[in-house]
Coordinates of C-alpha atoms in Angstrom, one line a residue:
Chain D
X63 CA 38.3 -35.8 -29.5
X64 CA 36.2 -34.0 -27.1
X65 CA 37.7 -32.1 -24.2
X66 CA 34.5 -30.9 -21.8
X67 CA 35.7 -29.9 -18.5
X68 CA 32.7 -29.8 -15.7
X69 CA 33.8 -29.0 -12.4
X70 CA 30.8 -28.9 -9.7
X71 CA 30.6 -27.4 -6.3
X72 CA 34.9 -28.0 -6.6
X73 CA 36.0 -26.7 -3.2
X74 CA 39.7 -26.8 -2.1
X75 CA 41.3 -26.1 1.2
X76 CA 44.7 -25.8 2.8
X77 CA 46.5 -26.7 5.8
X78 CA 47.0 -23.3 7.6
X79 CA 49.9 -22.4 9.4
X80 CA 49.4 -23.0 12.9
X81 CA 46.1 -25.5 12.7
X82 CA 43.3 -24.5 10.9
X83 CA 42.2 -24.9 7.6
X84 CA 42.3 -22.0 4.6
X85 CA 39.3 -22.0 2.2
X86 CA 41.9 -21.8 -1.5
X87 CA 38.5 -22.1 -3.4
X88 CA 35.0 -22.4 -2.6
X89 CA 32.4 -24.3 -3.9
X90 CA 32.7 -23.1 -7.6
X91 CA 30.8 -24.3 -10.7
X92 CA 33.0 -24.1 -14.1
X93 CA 32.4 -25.3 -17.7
X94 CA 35.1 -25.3 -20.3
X95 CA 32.9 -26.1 -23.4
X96 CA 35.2 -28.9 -26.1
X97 CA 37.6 -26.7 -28.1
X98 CA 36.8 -23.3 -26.2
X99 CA 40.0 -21.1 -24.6
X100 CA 38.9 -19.9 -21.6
X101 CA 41.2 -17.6 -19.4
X102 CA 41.0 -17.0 -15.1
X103 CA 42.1 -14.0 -14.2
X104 CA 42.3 -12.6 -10.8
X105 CA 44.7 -11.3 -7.8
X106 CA 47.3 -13.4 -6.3
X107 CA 45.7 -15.6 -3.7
X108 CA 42.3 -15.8 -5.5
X109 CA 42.5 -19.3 -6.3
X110 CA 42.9 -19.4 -9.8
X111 CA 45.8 -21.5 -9.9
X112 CA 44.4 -23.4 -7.6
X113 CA 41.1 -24.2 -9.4
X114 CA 43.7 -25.2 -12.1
X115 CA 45.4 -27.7 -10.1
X116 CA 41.5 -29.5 -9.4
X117 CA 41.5 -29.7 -12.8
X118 CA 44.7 -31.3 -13.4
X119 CA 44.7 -33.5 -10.5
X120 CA 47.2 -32.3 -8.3
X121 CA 45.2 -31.4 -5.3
X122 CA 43.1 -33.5 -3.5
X123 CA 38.9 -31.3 -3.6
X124 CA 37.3 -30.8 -0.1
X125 CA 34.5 -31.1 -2.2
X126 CA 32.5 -31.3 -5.4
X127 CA 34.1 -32.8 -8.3
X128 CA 36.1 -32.2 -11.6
X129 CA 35.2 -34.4 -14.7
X130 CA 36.5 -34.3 -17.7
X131 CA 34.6 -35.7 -20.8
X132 CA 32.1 -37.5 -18.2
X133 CA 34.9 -39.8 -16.3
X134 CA 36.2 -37.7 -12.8
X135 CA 39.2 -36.8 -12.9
X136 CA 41.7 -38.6 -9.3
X137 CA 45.0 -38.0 -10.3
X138 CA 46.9 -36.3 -13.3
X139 CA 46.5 -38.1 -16.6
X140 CA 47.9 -37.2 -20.1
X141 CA 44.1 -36.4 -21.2
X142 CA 44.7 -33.0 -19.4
X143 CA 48.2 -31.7 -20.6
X144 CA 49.9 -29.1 -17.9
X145 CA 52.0 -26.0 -19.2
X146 CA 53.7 -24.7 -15.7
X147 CA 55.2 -20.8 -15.4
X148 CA 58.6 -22.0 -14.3
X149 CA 59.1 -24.3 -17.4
X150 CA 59.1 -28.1 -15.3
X151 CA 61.9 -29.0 -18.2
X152 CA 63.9 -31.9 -17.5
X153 CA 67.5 -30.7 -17.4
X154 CA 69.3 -33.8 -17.9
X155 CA 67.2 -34.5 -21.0
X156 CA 67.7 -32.7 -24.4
X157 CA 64.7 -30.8 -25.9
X158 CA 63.8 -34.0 -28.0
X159 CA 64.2 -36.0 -25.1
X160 CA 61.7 -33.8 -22.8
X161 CA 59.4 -34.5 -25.7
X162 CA 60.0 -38.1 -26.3
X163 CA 59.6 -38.5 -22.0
X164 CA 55.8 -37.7 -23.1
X165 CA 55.9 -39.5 -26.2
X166 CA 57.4 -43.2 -24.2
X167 CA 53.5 -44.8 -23.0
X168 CA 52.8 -44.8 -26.4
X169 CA 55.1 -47.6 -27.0
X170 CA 56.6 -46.5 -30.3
X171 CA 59.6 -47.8 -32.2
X172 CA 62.5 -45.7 -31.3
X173 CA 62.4 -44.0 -35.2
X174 CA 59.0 -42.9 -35.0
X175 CA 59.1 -41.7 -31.8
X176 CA 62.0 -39.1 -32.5
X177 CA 60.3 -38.4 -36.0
X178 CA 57.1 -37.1 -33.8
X179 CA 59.5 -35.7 -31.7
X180 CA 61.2 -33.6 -34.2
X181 CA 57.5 -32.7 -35.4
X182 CA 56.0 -31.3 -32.1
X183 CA 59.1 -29.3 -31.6
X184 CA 58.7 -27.8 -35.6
X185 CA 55.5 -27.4 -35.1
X186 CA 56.3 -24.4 -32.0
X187 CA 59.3 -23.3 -34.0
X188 CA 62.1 -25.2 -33.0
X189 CA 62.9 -26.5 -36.2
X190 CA 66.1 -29.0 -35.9
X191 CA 66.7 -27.7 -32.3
X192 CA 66.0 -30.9 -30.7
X193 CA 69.5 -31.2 -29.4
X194 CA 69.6 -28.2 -27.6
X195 CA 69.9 -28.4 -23.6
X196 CA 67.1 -26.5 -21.7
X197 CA 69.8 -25.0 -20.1
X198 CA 70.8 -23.1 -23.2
X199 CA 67.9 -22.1 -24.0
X200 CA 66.3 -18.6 -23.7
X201 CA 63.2 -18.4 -21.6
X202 CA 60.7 -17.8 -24.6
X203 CA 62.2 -21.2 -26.4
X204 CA 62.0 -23.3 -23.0
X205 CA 58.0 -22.6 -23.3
X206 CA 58.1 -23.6 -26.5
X207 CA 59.9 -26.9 -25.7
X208 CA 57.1 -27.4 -22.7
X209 CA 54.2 -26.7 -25.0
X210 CA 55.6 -29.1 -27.3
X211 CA 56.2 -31.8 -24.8
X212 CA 52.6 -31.3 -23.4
X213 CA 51.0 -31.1 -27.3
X214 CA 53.0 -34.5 -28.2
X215 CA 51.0 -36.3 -25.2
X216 CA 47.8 -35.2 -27.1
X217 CA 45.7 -33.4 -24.8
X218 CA 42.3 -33.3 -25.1
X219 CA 42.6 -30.2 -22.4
X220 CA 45.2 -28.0 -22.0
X221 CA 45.5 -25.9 -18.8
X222 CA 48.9 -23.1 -19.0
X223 CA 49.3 -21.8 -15.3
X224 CA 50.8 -17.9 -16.1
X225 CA 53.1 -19.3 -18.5
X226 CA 54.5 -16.6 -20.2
X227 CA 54.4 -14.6 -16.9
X228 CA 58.4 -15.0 -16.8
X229 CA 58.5 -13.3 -20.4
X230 CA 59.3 -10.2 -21.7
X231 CA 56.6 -8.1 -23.6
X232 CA 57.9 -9.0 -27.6
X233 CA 58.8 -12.3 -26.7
X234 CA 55.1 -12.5 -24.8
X235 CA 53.6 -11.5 -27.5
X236 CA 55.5 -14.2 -30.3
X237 CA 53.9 -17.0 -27.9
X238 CA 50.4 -15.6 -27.7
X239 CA 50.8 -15.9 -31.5
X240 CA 52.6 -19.2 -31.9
X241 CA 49.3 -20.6 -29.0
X242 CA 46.2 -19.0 -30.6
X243 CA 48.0 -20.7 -34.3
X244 CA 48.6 -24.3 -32.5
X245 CA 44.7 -24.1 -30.8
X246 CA 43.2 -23.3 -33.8
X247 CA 45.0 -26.1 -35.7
X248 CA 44.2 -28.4 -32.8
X249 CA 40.6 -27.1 -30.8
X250 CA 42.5 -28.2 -27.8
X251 CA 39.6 -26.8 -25.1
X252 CA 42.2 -24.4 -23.0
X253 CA 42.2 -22.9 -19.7
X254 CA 44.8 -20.1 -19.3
X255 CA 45.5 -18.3 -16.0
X256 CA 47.0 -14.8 -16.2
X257 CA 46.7 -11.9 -13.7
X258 CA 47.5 -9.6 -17.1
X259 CA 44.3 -8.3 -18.3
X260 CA 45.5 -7.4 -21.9
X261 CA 46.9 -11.1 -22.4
X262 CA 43.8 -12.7 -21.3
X263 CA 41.4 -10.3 -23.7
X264 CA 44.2 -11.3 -26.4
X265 CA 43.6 -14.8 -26.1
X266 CA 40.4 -16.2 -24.8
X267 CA 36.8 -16.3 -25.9
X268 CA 35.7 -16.1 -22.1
X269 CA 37.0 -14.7 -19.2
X270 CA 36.7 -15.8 -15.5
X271 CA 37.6 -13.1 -12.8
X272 CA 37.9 -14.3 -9.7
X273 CA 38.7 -12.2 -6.2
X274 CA 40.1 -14.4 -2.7
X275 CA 38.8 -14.8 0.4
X276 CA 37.5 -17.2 -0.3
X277 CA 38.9 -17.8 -3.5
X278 CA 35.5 -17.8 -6.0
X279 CA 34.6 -16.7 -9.6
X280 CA 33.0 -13.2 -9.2
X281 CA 32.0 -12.4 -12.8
X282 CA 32.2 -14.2 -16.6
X283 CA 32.8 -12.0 -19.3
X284 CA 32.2 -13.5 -23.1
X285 CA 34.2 -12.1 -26.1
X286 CA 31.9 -13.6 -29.0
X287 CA 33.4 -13.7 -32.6
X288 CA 36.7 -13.3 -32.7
X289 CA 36.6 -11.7 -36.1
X290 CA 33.8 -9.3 -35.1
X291 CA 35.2 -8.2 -32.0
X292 CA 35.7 -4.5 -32.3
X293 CA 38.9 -1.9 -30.4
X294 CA 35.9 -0.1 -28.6
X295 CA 34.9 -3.6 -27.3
X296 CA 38.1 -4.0 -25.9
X297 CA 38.2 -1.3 -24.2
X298 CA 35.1 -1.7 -22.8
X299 CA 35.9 -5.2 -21.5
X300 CA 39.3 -4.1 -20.5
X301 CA 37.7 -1.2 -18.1
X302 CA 35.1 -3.5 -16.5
X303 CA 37.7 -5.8 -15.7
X304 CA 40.2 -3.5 -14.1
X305 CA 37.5 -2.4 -11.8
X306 CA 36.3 -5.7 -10.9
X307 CA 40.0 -6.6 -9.7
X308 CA 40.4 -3.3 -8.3
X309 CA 37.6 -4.5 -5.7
X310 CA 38.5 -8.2 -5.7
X311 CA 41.4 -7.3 -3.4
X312 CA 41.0 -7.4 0.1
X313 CA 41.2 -3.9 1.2
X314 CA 44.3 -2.8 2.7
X315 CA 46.0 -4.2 -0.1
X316 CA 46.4 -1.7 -3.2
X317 CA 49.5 -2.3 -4.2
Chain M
X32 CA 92.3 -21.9 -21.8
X33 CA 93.3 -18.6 -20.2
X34 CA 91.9 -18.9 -17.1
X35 CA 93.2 -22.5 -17.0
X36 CA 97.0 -21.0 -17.1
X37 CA 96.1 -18.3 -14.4
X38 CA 94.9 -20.9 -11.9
X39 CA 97.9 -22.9 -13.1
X40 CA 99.8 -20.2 -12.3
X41 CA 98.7 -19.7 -8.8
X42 CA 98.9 -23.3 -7.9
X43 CA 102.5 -23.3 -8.8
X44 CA 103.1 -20.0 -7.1
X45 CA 101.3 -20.9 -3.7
X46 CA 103.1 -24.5 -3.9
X47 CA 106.2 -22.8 -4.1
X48 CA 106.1 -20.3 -1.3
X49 CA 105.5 -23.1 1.0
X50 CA 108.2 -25.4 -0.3
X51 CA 110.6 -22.1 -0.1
X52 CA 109.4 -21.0 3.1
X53 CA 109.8 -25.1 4.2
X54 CA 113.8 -24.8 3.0
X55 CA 114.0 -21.7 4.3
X56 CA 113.2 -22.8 7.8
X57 CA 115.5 -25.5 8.2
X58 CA 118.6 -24.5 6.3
X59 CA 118.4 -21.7 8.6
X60 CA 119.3 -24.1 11.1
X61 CA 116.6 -22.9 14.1
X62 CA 114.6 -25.9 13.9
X63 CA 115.9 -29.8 15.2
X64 CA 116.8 -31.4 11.4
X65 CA 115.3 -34.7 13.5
X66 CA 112.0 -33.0 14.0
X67 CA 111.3 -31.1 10.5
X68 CA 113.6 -32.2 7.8
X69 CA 114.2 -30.5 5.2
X70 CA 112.6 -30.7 1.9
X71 CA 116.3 -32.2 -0.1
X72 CA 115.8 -35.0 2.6
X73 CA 112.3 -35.9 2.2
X74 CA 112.7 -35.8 -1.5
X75 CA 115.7 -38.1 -0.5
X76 CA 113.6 -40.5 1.3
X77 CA 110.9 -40.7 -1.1
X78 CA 113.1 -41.5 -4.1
X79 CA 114.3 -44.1 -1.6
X80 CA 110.7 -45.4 -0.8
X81 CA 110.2 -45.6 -4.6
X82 CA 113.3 -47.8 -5.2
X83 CA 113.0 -50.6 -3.2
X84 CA 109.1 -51.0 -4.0
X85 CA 107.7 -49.9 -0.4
X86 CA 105.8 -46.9 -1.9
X87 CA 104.6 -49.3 -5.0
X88 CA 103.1 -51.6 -2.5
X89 CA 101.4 -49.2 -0.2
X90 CA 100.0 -47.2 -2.8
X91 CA 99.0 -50.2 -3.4
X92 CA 97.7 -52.0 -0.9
X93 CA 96.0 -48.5 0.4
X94 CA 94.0 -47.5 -2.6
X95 CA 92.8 -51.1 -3.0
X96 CA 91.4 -50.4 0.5
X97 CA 89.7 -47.1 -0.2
X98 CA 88.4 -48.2 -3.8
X99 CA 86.8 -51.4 -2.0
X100 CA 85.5 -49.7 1.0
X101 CA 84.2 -46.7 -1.4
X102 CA 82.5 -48.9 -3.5
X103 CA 80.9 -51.1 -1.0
X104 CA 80.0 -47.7 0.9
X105 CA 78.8 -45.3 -2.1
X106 CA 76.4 -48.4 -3.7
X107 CA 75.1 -48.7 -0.2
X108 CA 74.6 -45.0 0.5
X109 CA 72.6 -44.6 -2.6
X110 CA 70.8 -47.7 -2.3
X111 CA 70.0 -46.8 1.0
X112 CA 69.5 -42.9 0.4
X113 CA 66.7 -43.4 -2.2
X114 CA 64.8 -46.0 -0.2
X115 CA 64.6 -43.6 2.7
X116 CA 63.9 -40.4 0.8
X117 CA 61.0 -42.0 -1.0
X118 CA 58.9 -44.6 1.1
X119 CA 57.9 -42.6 3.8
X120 CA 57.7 -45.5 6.4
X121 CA 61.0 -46.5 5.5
X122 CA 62.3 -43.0 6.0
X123 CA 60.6 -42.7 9.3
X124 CA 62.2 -45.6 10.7
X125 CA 65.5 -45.5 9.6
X126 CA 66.6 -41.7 9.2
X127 CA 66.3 -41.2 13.6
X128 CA 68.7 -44.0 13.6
X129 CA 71.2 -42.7 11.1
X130 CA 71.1 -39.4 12.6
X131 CA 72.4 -40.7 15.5
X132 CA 75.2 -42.8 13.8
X133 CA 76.6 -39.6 12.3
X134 CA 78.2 -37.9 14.8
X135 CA 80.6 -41.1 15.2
X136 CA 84.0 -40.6 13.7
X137 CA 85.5 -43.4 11.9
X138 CA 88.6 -43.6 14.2
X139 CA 86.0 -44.4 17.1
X140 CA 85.2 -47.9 15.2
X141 CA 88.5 -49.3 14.9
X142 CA 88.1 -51.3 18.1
X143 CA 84.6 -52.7 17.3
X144 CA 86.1 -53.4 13.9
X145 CA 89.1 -55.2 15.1
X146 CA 86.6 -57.5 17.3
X147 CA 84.2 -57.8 14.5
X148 CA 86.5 -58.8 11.6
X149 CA 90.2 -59.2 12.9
X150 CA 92.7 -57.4 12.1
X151 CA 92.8 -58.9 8.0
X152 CA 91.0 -56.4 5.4
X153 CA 87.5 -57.1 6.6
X154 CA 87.8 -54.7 9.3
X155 CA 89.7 -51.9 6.9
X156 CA 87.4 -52.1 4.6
X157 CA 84.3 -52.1 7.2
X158 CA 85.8 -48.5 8.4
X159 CA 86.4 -46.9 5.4
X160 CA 82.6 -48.0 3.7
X161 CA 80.8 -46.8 7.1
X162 CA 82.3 -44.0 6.7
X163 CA 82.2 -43.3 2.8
X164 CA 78.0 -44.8 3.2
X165 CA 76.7 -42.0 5.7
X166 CA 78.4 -39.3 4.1
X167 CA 76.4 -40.7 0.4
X168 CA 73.1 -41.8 2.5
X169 CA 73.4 -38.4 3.5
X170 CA 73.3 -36.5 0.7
X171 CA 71.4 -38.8 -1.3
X172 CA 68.8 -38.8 1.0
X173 CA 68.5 -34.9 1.0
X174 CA 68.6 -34.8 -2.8
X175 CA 65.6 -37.6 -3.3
X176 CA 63.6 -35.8 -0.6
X177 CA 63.7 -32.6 -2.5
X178 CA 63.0 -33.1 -5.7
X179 CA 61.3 -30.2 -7.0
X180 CA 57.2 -30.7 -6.9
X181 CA 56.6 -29.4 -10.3
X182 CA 59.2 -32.3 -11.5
X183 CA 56.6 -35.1 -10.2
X184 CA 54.2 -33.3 -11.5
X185 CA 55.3 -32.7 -15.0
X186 CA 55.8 -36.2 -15.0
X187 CA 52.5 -37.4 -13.7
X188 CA 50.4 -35.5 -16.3
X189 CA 52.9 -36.9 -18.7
X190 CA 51.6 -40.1 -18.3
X191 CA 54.6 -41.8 -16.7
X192 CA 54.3 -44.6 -14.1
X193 CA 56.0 -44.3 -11.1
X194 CA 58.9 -46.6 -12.2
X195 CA 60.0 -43.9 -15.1
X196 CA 58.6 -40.9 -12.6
X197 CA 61.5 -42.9 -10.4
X198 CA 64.3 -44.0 -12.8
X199 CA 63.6 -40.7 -15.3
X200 CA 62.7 -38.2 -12.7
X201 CA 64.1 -38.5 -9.1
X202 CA 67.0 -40.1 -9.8
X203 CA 68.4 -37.2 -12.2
X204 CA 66.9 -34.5 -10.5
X205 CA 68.7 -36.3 -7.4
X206 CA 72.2 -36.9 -9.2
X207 CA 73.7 -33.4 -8.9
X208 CA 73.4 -34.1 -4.3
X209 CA 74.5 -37.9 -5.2
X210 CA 78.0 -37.2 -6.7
X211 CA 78.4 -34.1 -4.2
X212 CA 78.1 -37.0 -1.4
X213 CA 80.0 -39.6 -3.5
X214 CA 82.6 -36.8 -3.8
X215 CA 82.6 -36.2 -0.2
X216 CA 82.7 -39.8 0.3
X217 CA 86.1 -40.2 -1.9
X218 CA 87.6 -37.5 0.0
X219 CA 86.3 -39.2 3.4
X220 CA 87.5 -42.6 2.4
X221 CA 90.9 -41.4 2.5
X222 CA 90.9 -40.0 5.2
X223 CA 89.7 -42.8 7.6
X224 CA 91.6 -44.6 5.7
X225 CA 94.9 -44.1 7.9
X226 CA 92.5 -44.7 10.8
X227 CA 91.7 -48.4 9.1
X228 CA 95.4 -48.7 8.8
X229 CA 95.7 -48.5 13.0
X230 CA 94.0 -52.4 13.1
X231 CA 97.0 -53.9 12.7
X232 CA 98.2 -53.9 9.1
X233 CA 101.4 -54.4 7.7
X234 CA 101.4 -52.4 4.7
X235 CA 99.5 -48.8 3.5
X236 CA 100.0 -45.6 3.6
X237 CA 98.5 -44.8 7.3
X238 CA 101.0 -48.1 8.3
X239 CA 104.0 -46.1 7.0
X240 CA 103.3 -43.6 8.8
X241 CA 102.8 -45.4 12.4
X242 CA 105.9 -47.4 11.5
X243 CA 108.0 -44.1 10.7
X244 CA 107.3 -43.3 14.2
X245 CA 108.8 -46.3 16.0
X246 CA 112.2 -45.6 14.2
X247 CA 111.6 -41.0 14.5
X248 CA 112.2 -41.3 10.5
X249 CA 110.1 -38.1 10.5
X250 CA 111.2 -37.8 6.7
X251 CA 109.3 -41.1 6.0
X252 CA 106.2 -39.3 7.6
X253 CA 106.6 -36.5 5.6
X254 CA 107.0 -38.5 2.5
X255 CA 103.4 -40.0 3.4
X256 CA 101.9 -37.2 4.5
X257 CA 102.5 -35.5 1.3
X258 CA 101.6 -38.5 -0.9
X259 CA 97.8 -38.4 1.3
X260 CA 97.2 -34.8 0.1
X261 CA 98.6 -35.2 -3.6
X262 CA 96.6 -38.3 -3.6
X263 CA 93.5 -37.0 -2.4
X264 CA 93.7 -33.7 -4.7
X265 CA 94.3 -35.9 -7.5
X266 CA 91.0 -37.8 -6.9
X267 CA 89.0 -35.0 -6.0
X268 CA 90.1 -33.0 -9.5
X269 CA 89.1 -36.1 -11.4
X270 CA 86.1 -36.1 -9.5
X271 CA 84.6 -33.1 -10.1
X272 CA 85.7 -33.7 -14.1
X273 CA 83.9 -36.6 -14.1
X274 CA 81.0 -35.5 -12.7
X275 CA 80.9 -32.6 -14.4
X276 CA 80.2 -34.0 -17.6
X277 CA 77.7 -36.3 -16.0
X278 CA 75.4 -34.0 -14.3
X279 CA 76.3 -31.5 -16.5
X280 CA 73.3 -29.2 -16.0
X281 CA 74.6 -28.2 -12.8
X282 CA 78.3 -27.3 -12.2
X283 CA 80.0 -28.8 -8.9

């Protein structure tokens, strides 16, 4: 199970209103190494979001290309697993059944495939809550069900687009738990975008800022060791990063 | 179970204004008792209607009509509804067309239906599913057109082909616009129903009615009347019971 994302020269651009085209991202040059948790952060409009769609298919480039473990990528496949901000649950299926929806291609018998069900959704905390309706569940436990639905596809990359942005700060800070716990179980290679400086520090080992106009990586920031990494560090990385995003937006636009 | 009673309650209390300020009206004696009879009358006439079988048969013989022009119309609708919303050349061609048909009203058909299919069921049952299909084409349509982006793409990353993306993904998140516009079509199939009734029939509710009015038995016409809006309440309450429970995610 490797998971190397390579994405080359990827540029992506937009319809404008009016005729016209809208440079989203230019030409940008990324490498998420097998097993590494990288995060992009940046202002709205930067592109990061964007660069996460090249990478899981849903765009179509204006150039360059994204490969993943060699093979480009032309469409959305279950080798790159998608966690989405507003959820992307399936009302009219249970929490087990949003799972099992991933689990179907596999062509399991109908046991097994709620057994693995009931697994994935354990294994983000949902213990025996595999009947629930996404409707009645709290924002925080929806997430959980869609990282479980994504994990029980087995990704070999997992890109999460803001998806605790909906949160509140305690339950924010459960997930970021309950995620580094499932990634270093699994070594699932992970992109994260956030636009929240203190989650992306939190979680990655490297750190993509990005300003718009065109949308376009401006600076990379490595964490190293995880064990080793020290509160002054932080702070340190924490500063640099606030003042590259205060200049990343367009002026006119301090908000 | 208390709010149940309150709306109880007010159905009860709002029926009963009317039927008070209806006897009210015409015991008074202002009003021509030929014209607006009053409600001891009607009541007389219906338990009349019910005794020697003539309501039996037309309730009969009327909802036979509905249910088979609903069902013909609502399969078609749907059929017809997700075809257009999701092959785009499809869509392209046939949605101009449809829009046009719309503004039609179901009465307006009755003479091309007559020529068409006789006066026999055919041309009841052609009104009444023309009218129940555009009203579910409509809003099936609408719903399989808009199905929210991060659905399909949920889906696609998933790994499912575009026959689950289809069965598992549009057609649920469609269902909550597909009963609205099967609901609207049950409420529409009764009413062009009494327009389907005007080729020539010789029993049904919307007959009754036209017959009542050869012989002034306004009483019979009330009798009908009211048995078309019980009727179609009825339906409609069951309706939205049913389909609550099916789409239960989102609450007509």
């Amino acid at each position: 199970m490797a998971g190397l994302v390579e994405c080359s020269g990827t540029a992506i651009r937009f319809k404008a209103r009016g005729g016209g085209w809208t440079e989203a991202l230019a030409a940008t040059d990324l490498r998420l190494a097998p097993g590494s948790f990288t995060a992009l952060i940046g202002p709205s409009g930067c592109g990061k979001s964007t660069l996460l769609n090249a990478i899981a298919g849903f765009v179509p480039l204006a150039g360059g290309g994204v490969a993943v473990d060699g093979a480009q990528v032309t469409g959305p496949s279950p080798e790159v697993g998608v966690v989405f901000q507003q959820y992307a649950l399936f009302p009219w299926f249970t929490a087990r059944g949003n799972v099992e929806f991933a689990l179907r291609r596999l062509g399991l018998p109908r046991a097994e495939r709620q057994a693995r069900a009931e697994a994935s959704l354990a294994e983000v905390g949902l213990h025996g809550r595999g009947g629930a309706w996404p409707g009645q569940l709290s924002g925080g436990m929806k997430q959980r069900v869609a990282l479980a639905r994504t994990l029980a596809a087995q990704p070999k990359v997992l890109l999460m687009d803001e998806p605790f942005g909906a949160l509140d700060a305690q339950t924010r800070a459960t997930m970021h738990e309950l995620l580094l716990g499932v990634w270093e179980r699994r070594r699932t290679t992970v992109l994260f975008v956030t636009h929240d400086v203190d989650e992306a520090l939190t979680l990655a080992d490297r750190i993509h800022v990005m300003a718009s106009g065109p949308g376009r990586i401006i600076e990379t920031i490595e964490l190293g060791d995880r064990a080793a990494r020290q509160g002054l560090d932080y702070l340190a990385n924490r500063n640099r990063i606030i003042g590259l995003l205060r200049h990343a937006r367009p002026h006119g636009d301090e908000t | 179970m208390r709010g149940q009673g309150i709306r109880f309650g007010q159905v009860a209390a709002s029926l009963g204004g009317v039927l008070l300020i209806w006897w009210a009206v015409t015991a008074w004696g202002g009003v021509n008792p030929v014209l607006v009879p009053g409600p001891a009358v009607v009541w007389a006439a219906a338990v009349e209607l019910w005794a020697d079988g003539t309501m039996g048969s037309d309730l009969r013989v009327s909802l036979g009509r509905a249910a088979v022009g609903f069902g013909i119309g609502s399969v078609l609708g749907v059929l017809v509804g997700l075809l257009t919303a999701r092959t785009r050349i499809l869509g392209a061609a046939v949605t101009p067309v449809l829009t046009l048909l719309r503004p039609i009203p179901a009465i307006a058909l009755v003479p091309l239906a007559i020529v068409w299919f006789g006066i026999g069921e055919g041309s009841k049952w052609f009104v009444i599913s023309y009218t129940v299909f555009l009203a579910v084409w409509l809003n099936t349509h609408h719903g399989a057109a808009h199905v929210a982006g991060t659905y399909i793409r949920a889906s696609r990353s998933l790994g499912a082909g575009r026959l689950r993306e289809f069965f598992e993904v549009v057609v649920p998140a469609a269902a909550p616009h597909i009963v609205a516009g099967l609901r609207m079509g049950a409420a529409l199939a009764f009413l062009s129903l009494v327009a389907a009734e005007l080729t020539g029939a010789s029993a049904g509710i919307g007959f009754r009615i036209q017959e009542a009015r050869q012989f002034m038995q306004t009483e019979v016409m009330f009798v009908n009347l009211i048995l078309l809006g019980v009727l179609g309440a009825l339906l409609d309450a069951l309706f939205v019971a049913l389909a609550n429970r099916l789409v239960h995610w989102e609450q007509l």
